[in-house]
Amino acid sequence: MRQEVLRKGEGGVWPWFLQRITAVLLLYGLTVHLVVLHVLNIGRLTFDNIGDRLGSGFFIFTDFLLLFAVVFHGLNGVRMVLLDYGFAGSKRTALDAALVVIGVAAIAYGIWAFWPWLTD
Amino acid sequence: MPEATFRIHRYDPERDGDRRWQEFTVPYENSLTVLEGLFYIQENLDGSISFRYCCRAAVCGSCAMYINGRYRLACQTNVKNLEDAPITVEPLPRMPLVKDLVCDMTDFFAKYEYIKPYIMHESQYPEKETLQSPEDRHKLDNPVDCILCGSCYSSCPSVWGEDNYLGPAALLWAYRFEADTRDEARKARLSSFDNERGVYRCHTITNCVEACPKELNPTEAIQWLKGAAVRRRIFGRWK
Amino acid sequence: MIYHELIVVGGGLAGLRAAIEAKRAGVDVAILSQVYPARSHSGAAQGGINSALANHPDSADDTPEKHTFDTVKGSDYLADQDAAKQMCEDAIPILYQMEHWGCPFSRFDDGRIAQRPFGGAGYPRTCYGADKTGHYLLHTCTNEAIKAGVPFYTEWFVTDIVRDADGRACGVVAYDMTAGGFEGFQAEAVVIATGGAGRTYSNSTNAIISTGFGASLAYRAGVPLKDMEFIQFHPTGLLTTNILMTEGARGEGGYLINGEGERFMAKYAPKAMELAPRDITSRSIWTEILEGRGIDGKQFVYLDLRHLGRDKIMERLPGIRDLSIHFEGVDPIDEPIPIVPSQHYTMGGIDTDMDGRTEVPGLFAAGECACVSVHGANRLGGNSLLETLVFGRRSGAAASEYLSGLAQHQRGAAEVEQSLTRMDEKLAALTLRSDGEDPYAVRTEMTETMKEHFGIYREEQIMQAGLDKLLALNERVHNIYLRHSGRVFNLDMIRTYELQGMVEVALTTAAGALNRTESRGSHSRTDYLTRDDENWLVHTLAHREPDGRPKLDQKPVALGLYEPQERKY
Ligand SMILES: Cc1cc2nc3c(=O)[nH]c(=O)nc-3n(C[C@H](O)[C@H](O)[C@H](O)COP(=O)(O)OP(=O)(O)OC[C@H]3O[C@@H](n4cnc5c(N)ncnc54)[C@H](O)[C@@H]3O)c2cc1C
């Protein structure tokens, strides 16, 4: 019976809420990016300048926030689309697992790329 | 006497089970609704045709059909207001079929019943009525008019993709109770709709708003429920 | 075969309320209904439900006693006064119960349930939810039944009530419309709550499924029908479709206007005006029409709401406005609505006591199909929704009590089997025949006969001619043939079965009307102009003869509270 299937309800409030939060963070990141690169620093883009900036606490914080937000928002978005194409039951578990793996890998790669400035 | 030509969807599971179209011509005097036309056909032209009916006054929700490419109540649709001829009459699209214009509403009602469509009240009732201000009552104006006709449910692409999505009608009813000042369901109802078979499956496509013959707005109700779920689950604010 | 302790036939307000009561008393009860319960005809009720809550500023000293008096006076003294009293007393708790169950009533500013004036009532005591009260109540009760866990057999059409060797009701046979085929239901008791018989008339405000077929099943099972000659004509049905324009429209201040532009009710009920009881108002309209004062001399008058203004119409009567736009092409904000008196309510029905018991042990009835009687010769607007809930509840309770007193359970399986075989054979016989009477020609003739011969004004010769026609139809109905033999959702079969019951029910109305040589309430005869308490302060009972004709009998009216007086409004 349909109701028995329905009773195995799946969570959803956190992904939905975080999708909204990360959307706001993305807007914030985009604004910082545009202001810093296209307003404040016009004509001053040298390797040293960028290196200095990446080493500052504010930018490390912003960039990590952005990294997490982009990965979550993007992958969760893909997940929402795929769920509409009938990923249910074990297929859905596999999908979730695959997305977590991709997400963790992406974040690890991001941290690795940042490493020199973190240890500076 | 004017005449109207009806092009009707036929399907008989006991015969070949094929879906086909059949045309009928119905004469009428001053006015003819699609439902009256169907009765004329059933009584005079083809006794084997099946369709649902009850109140013939747009309040019971039985005769929702897909008429000339739009969701309509057959009883409320006058042929003189239909532009295209012949008048094409189909059952609610993408629903399992029973026969001809009758579709299977079992899942639809199972989902409706699943969201606990009733007031839950823990505390002692007052001796007389529970007081409710006219403003609070007005918040319910929209959902309490729902006649459970199934048009929104049939029109929703999220339902097409996921058999277990509750769909706009059931969620509109969840809203009707969550928004009622008298309801004290708290988690008991919340868990039935704040999941990915519930409100989070709605991507605000708004087909339901267009389909509703009562001009209600399930999409808006679902958005409200998403916000309410966050307020309740995460911030613990129940009313 | 399926077993439940209690079977409730009908998922309207009466059936739902009965089932909830039984379920909560621990009974294994199920509802069988031709349509999903929330689609029942009760949902079409608009104006409201009466209860002396005294919420309205003008009804501070209203009481159940005054409600009882209005009901009895409105009934032209044919109501059983003890039953009317019981209903009006139960009205208060049952209204609060509906509110607690979540019914979205309209509210006064102080948060209490809103009330409006209705015809024949001394105080504004009709509680309402906009002009969709029935819809709200029906959804509330459907939902409460879901909450209580009452199983619904939706789209099961009951075709027989079965009695065991001792004469007790022991089950029903029903046609499963979506799966196709008949099935037997064994039960210890049965409640019939199948609604009115409006569709025996061609000019009815009722739903298409309000055929009276359910009452005919009880009649066949040996229960008499009571007071069937009393048919209410509602003053304001839409001209082309007879769809109802609620009395609430006049309660909110609407006028009735004739072809000469007058508010003609001043002539007939100078005090109550448009809010006179329905029998009087309908007769007044019909007199205007017969005397040539319809609009343009035609057979209709106007219901004028324009002076109420857009805001009041949108707030209190939005449904009326929608119906009038969709079905008559008239927006009442700008134009008057063309209306005509239309068949509306069956005061009579299955003879029951105050707890829904019939003569047959284990068979109960409630709602419009039953006759307790609280409406007597004329029902007051807003009393019928009340009746369904009050007597639905009482019959559910009485059935539960009956069950607990039974010595032996699970009897009558053989009789249910037999009936099931009979139903299958009957269907086979109907489908084997390749020609015969056209059921729809018979149906049209019957409904036209009822409209023309047993309408607002009645007269000996016209009625006799009508009765003769019906008797002929009662013969013809047995030569009917089916054009469709499929098992799934066979409307041809359902409508033909209904027809056989409808003709028998129509005959009880006709015979009762011809027999009653007086004018009382809705039964108004041009050859007997006055009420005759000497001879006719009695209920009519119609027993079914084997050939489907009625045999008439009488039953005393319960008096004792109020002496019959002349009715003036
Ligand atoms: C347009 C309109 C407006 C009204 N407005 C008011 C109002 O404002 N106030 C008021 O007090 N009253 C009003 N009334 C009257 C009132 O609505 C009805 O008398 C009342 O609702 C009847 O309820 P019920 O439960 O007896 O039957 P219904 O609601 O008619 O239900 C009958 C049930 O029986 C089922 N059924 C019937 N036959 C079978 C069968 N053979 N097998 C299986 N199931 C069967 C049907 O499916 C249905 O569920 C109005 C009536 C009409 C027509």
PDB file of N, CA, C and O in Angstrom, chain A residues 34-69:
ATOM      1  N   LEU A  34      33.899  40.331  -6.815  1.00  0.00           N
ATOM      2  CA  LEU A  34      33.749  41.422  -7.783  1.00  0.00           C
ATOM      3  C   LEU A  34      34.341  42.722  -7.241  1.00  0.00           C
ATOM      4  O   LEU A  34      35.059  43.442  -7.932  1.00  0.00           O
ATOM      5  N   VAL A  35      34.050  43.001  -5.992  1.00  0.00           N
ATOM      6  CA  VAL A  35      34.533  44.263  -5.410  1.00  0.00           C
ATOM      7  C   VAL A  35      36.055  44.262  -5.348  1.00  0.00           C
ATOM      8  O   VAL A  35      36.704  45.224  -5.795  1.00  0.00           O
ATOM      9  N   VAL A  36      36.607  43.172  -4.867  1.00  0.00           N
ATOM     10  CA  VAL A  36      38.065  43.131  -4.704  1.00  0.00           C
ATOM     11  C   VAL A  36      38.788  43.192  -6.056  1.00  0.00           C
ATOM     12  O   VAL A  36      39.713  43.969  -6.250  1.00  0.00           O
ATOM     13  N   LEU A  37      38.329  42.378  -7.005  1.00  0.00           N
ATOM     14  CA  LEU A  37      39.072  42.283  -8.272  1.00  0.00           C
ATOM     15  C   LEU A  37      38.771  43.404  -9.248  1.00  0.00           C
ATOM     16  O   LEU A  37      39.624  43.894  -9.945  1.00  0.00           O
ATOM     17  N   HIS A  38      37.509  43.833  -9.269  1.00  0.00           N
ATOM     18  CA  HIS A  38      37.112  44.718 -10.352  1.00  0.00           C
ATOM     19  C   HIS A  38      36.913  46.155  -9.907  1.00  0.00           C
ATOM     20  O   HIS A  38      36.692  47.036 -10.715  1.00  0.00           O
ATOM     21  N   VAL A  39      36.963  46.421  -8.588  1.00  0.00           N
ATOM     22  CA  VAL A  39      36.818  47.799  -8.132  1.00  0.00           C
ATOM     23  C   VAL A  39      38.095  48.257  -7.415  1.00  0.00           C
ATOM     24  O   VAL A  39      38.762  49.198  -7.837  1.00  0.00           O
ATOM     25  N   LEU A  40      38.453  47.513  -6.360  1.00  0.00           N
ATOM     26  CA  LEU A  40      39.568  47.973  -5.536  1.00  0.00           C
ATOM     27  C   LEU A  40      40.940  47.758  -6.183  1.00  0.00           C
ATOM     28  O   LEU A  40      41.844  48.556  -6.029  1.00  0.00           O
ATOM     29  N   ASN A  41      41.103  46.650  -6.910  1.00  0.00           N
ATOM     30  CA  ASN A  41      42.443  46.266  -7.319  1.00  0.00           C
ATOM     31  C   ASN A  41      42.707  46.386  -8.807  1.00  0.00           C
ATOM     32  O   ASN A  41      43.574  45.704  -9.338  1.00  0.00           O
ATOM     33  N   ILE A  42      41.950  47.230  -9.481  1.00  0.00           N
ATOM     34  CA  ILE A  42      42.141  47.359 -10.928  1.00  0.00           C
ATOM     35  C   ILE A  42      43.597  47.751 -11.211  1.00  0.00           C
ATOM     36  O   ILE A  42      44.130  48.676 -10.608  1.00  0.00           O
ATOM     37  N   GLY A  43      44.267  46.991 -12.099  1.00  0.00           N
ATOM     38  CA  GLY A  43      45.622  47.311 -12.490  1.00  0.00           C
ATOM     39  C   GLY A  43      46.691  46.897 -11.490  1.00  0.00           C
ATOM     40  O   GLY A  43      47.864  47.163 -11.680  1.00  0.00           O
ATOM     41  N   ARG A  44      46.301  46.254 -10.385  1.00  0.00           N
ATOM     42  CA  ARG A  44      47.328  45.900  -9.392  1.00  0.00           C
ATOM     43  C   ARG A  44      47.460  44.387  -9.235  1.00  0.00           C
ATOM     44  O   ARG A  44      47.879  43.902  -8.195  1.00  0.00           O
ATOM     45  N   LEU A  45      47.099  43.664 -10.301  1.00  0.00           N
ATOM     46  CA  LEU A  45      47.102  42.226 -10.151  1.00  0.00           C
ATOM     47  C   LEU A  45      48.472  41.626 -10.465  1.00  0.00           C
ATOM     48  O   LEU A  45      48.764  41.278 -11.599  1.00  0.00           O
ATOM     49  N   THR A  46      49.307  41.558  -9.447  1.00  0.00           N
ATOM     50  CA  THR A  46      50.590  40.884  -9.636  1.00  0.00           C
ATOM     51  C   THR A  46      50.589  39.656  -8.739  1.00  0.00           C
ATOM     52  O   THR A  46      49.758  39.533  -7.833  1.00  0.00           O
ATOM     53  N   PHE A  47      51.537  38.729  -8.989  1.00  0.00           N
ATOM     54  CA  PHE A  47      51.596  37.496  -8.215  1.00  0.00           C
ATOM     55  C   PHE A  47      51.753  37.795  -6.726  1.00  0.00           C
ATOM     56  O   PHE A  47      51.088  37.210  -5.884  1.00  0.00           O
ATOM     57  N   ASP A  48      52.606  38.800  -6.404  1.00  0.00           N
ATOM     58  CA  ASP A  48      52.837  39.113  -4.991  1.00  0.00           C
ATOM     59  C   ASP A  48      51.583  39.628  -4.315  1.00  0.00           C
ATOM     60  O   ASP A  48      51.250  39.248  -3.191  1.00  0.00           O
ATOM     61  N   ASN A  49      50.946  40.528  -5.022  1.00  0.00           N
ATOM     62  CA  ASN A  49      49.707  41.080  -4.470  1.00  0.00           C
ATOM     63  C   ASN A  49      48.724  39.983  -4.115  1.00  0.00           C
ATOM     64  O   ASN A  49      48.146  39.966  -3.026  1.00  0.00           O
ATOM     65  N   ILE A  50      48.551  39.095  -5.106  1.00  0.00           N
ATOM     66  CA  ILE A  50      47.574  38.025  -4.891  1.00  0.00           C
ATOM     67  C   ILE A  50      48.023  37.140  -3.745  1.00  0.00           C
ATOM     68  O   ILE A  50      47.235  36.768  -2.875  1.00  0.00           O
ATOM     69  N   GLY A  51      49.283  36.826  -3.724  1.00  0.00           N
ATOM     70  CA  GLY A  51      49.824  35.996  -2.656  1.00  0.00           C
ATOM     71  C   GLY A  51      49.579  36.607  -1.292  1.00  0.00           C
ATOM     72  O   GLY A  51      49.121  35.940  -0.363  1.00  0.00           O
ATOM     73  N   ASP A  52      49.801  37.935  -1.167  1.00  0.00           N
ATOM     74  CA  ASP A  52      49.560  38.607   0.109  1.00  0.00           C
ATOM     75  C   ASP A  52      48.110  38.455   0.543  1.00  0.00           C
ATOM     76  O   ASP A  52      47.801  38.168   1.687  1.00  0.00           O
ATOM     77  N   ARG A  53      47.276  38.668  -0.452  1.00  0.00           N
ATOM     78  CA  ARG A  53      45.854  38.653  -0.130  1.00  0.00           C
ATOM     79  C   ARG A  53      45.429  37.261   0.350  1.00  0.00           C
ATOM     80  O   ARG A  53      44.739  37.117   1.334  1.00  0.00           O
ATOM     81  N   LEU A  54      45.936  36.263  -0.385  1.00  0.00           N
ATOM     82  CA  LEU A  54      45.516  34.907  -0.021  1.00  0.00           C
ATOM     83  C   LEU A  54      46.017  34.513   1.366  1.00  0.00           C
ATOM     84  O   LEU A  54      45.435  33.660   2.019  1.00  0.00           O
ATOM     85  N   GLY A  55      47.054  35.156   1.823  1.00  0.00           N
ATOM     86  CA  GLY A  55      47.573  34.821   3.138  1.00  0.00           C
ATOM     87  C   GLY A  55      46.827  35.476   4.292  1.00  0.00           C
ATOM     88  O   GLY A  55      46.963  35.073   5.439  1.00  0.00           O
ATOM     89  N   SER A  56      46.002  36.476   3.979  1.00  0.00           N
ATOM     90  CA  SER A  56      45.333  37.180   5.086  1.00  0.00           C
ATOM     91  C   SER A  56      44.184  36.343   5.658  1.00  0.00           C
ATOM     92  O   SER A  56      43.515  35.605   4.933  1.00  0.00           O
ATOM     93  N   GLY A  57      43.965  36.475   6.941  1.00  0.00           N
ATOM     94  CA  GLY A  57      42.922  35.684   7.636  1.00  0.00           C
ATOM     95  C   GLY A  57      41.552  35.859   7.008  1.00  0.00           C
ATOM     96  O   GLY A  57      40.828  34.892   6.781  1.00  0.00           O
ATOM     97  N   PHE A  58      41.199  37.095   6.701  1.00  0.00           N
ATOM     98  CA  PHE A  58      39.875  37.370   6.126  1.00  0.00           C
ATOM     99  C   PHE A  58      39.659  36.573   4.845  1.00  0.00           C
ATOM    100  O   PHE A  58      38.614  35.958   4.643  1.00  0.00           O
ATOM    101  N   PHE A  59      40.692  36.567   3.982  1.00  0.00           N
ATOM    102  CA  PHE A  59      40.495  35.875   2.708  1.00  0.00           C
ATOM    103  C   PHE A  59      40.525  34.364   2.862  1.00  0.00           C
ATOM    104  O   PHE A  59      39.829  33.648   2.157  1.00  0.00           O
ATOM    105  N   ILE A  60      41.326  33.891   3.781  1.00  0.00           N
ATOM    106  CA  ILE A  60      41.303  32.433   4.011  1.00  0.00           C
ATOM    107  C   ILE A  60      39.913  32.007   4.460  1.00  0.00           C
ATOM    108  O   ILE A  60      39.330  31.069   3.947  1.00  0.00           O
ATOM    109  N   PHE A  61      39.365  32.798   5.387  1.00  0.00           N
ATOM    110  CA  PHE A  61      38.015  32.489   5.878  1.00  0.00           C
ATOM    111  C   PHE A  61      37.000  32.512   4.733  1.00  0.00           C
ATOM    112  O   PHE A  61      36.250  31.569   4.512  1.00  0.00           O
ATOM    113  N   THR A  62      36.999  33.608   3.974  1.00  0.00           N
ATOM    114  CA  THR A  62      36.037  33.752   2.879  1.00  0.00           C
ATOM    115  C   THR A  62      36.208  32.644   1.853  1.00  0.00           C
ATOM    116  O   THR A  62      35.235  32.041   1.399  1.00  0.00           O
ATOM    117  N   ASP A  63      37.450  32.359   1.505  1.00  0.00           N
ATOM    118  CA  ASP A  63      37.661  31.367   0.461  1.00  0.00           C
ATOM    119  C   ASP A  63      37.230  29.977   0.910  1.00  0.00           C
ATOM    120  O   ASP A  63      36.644  29.220   0.131  1.00  0.00           O
ATOM    121  N   PHE A  64      37.462  29.652   2.186  1.00  0.00           N
ATOM    122  CA  PHE A  64      37.012  28.333   2.640  1.00  0.00           C
ATOM    123  C   PHE A  64      35.499  28.240   2.701  1.00  0.00           C
ATOM    124  O   PHE A  64      34.904  27.241   2.307  1.00  0.00           O
ATOM    125  N   LEU A  65      34.905  29.327   3.162  1.00  0.00           N
ATOM    126  CA  LEU A  65      33.444  29.373   3.188  1.00  0.00           C
ATOM    127  C   LEU A  65      32.906  29.106   1.793  1.00  0.00           C
ATOM    128  O   LEU A  65      31.997  28.296   1.572  1.00  0.00           O
ATOM    129  N   LEU A  66      33.526  29.791   0.846  1.00  0.00           N
ATOM    130  CA  LEU A  66      33.091  29.687  -0.533  1.00  0.00           C
ATOM    131  C   LEU A  66      33.288  28.270  -1.067  1.00  0.00           C
ATOM    132  O   LEU A  66      32.427  27.724  -1.755  1.00  0.00           O
ATOM    133  N   LEU A  67      34.423  27.686  -0.698  1.00  0.00           N
ATOM    134  CA  LEU A  67      34.714  26.339  -1.160  1.00  0.00           C
ATOM    135  C   LEU A  67      33.621  25.369  -0.707  1.00  0.00           C
ATOM    136  O   LEU A  67      33.034  24.635  -1.502  1.00  0.00           O
ATOM    137  N   PHE A  68      33.322  25.417   0.586  1.00  0.00           N
ATOM    138  CA  PHE A  68      32.279  24.521   1.097  1.00  0.00           C
ATOM    139  C   PHE A  68      30.934  24.842   0.446  1.00  0.00           C
ATOM    140  O   PHE A  68      30.195  23.941   0.050  1.00  0.00           O
ATOM    141  N   ALA A  69      30.620  26.106   0.350  1.00  0.00           N
ATOM    142  CA  ALA A  69      29.309  26.499  -0.183  1.00  0.00           C
ATOM    143  C   ALA A  69      29.144  26.039  -1.621  1.00  0.00           C
ATOM    144  O   ALA A  69      28.118  25.473  -1.997  1.00  0.00           O
TER     145      ALA A  69
END
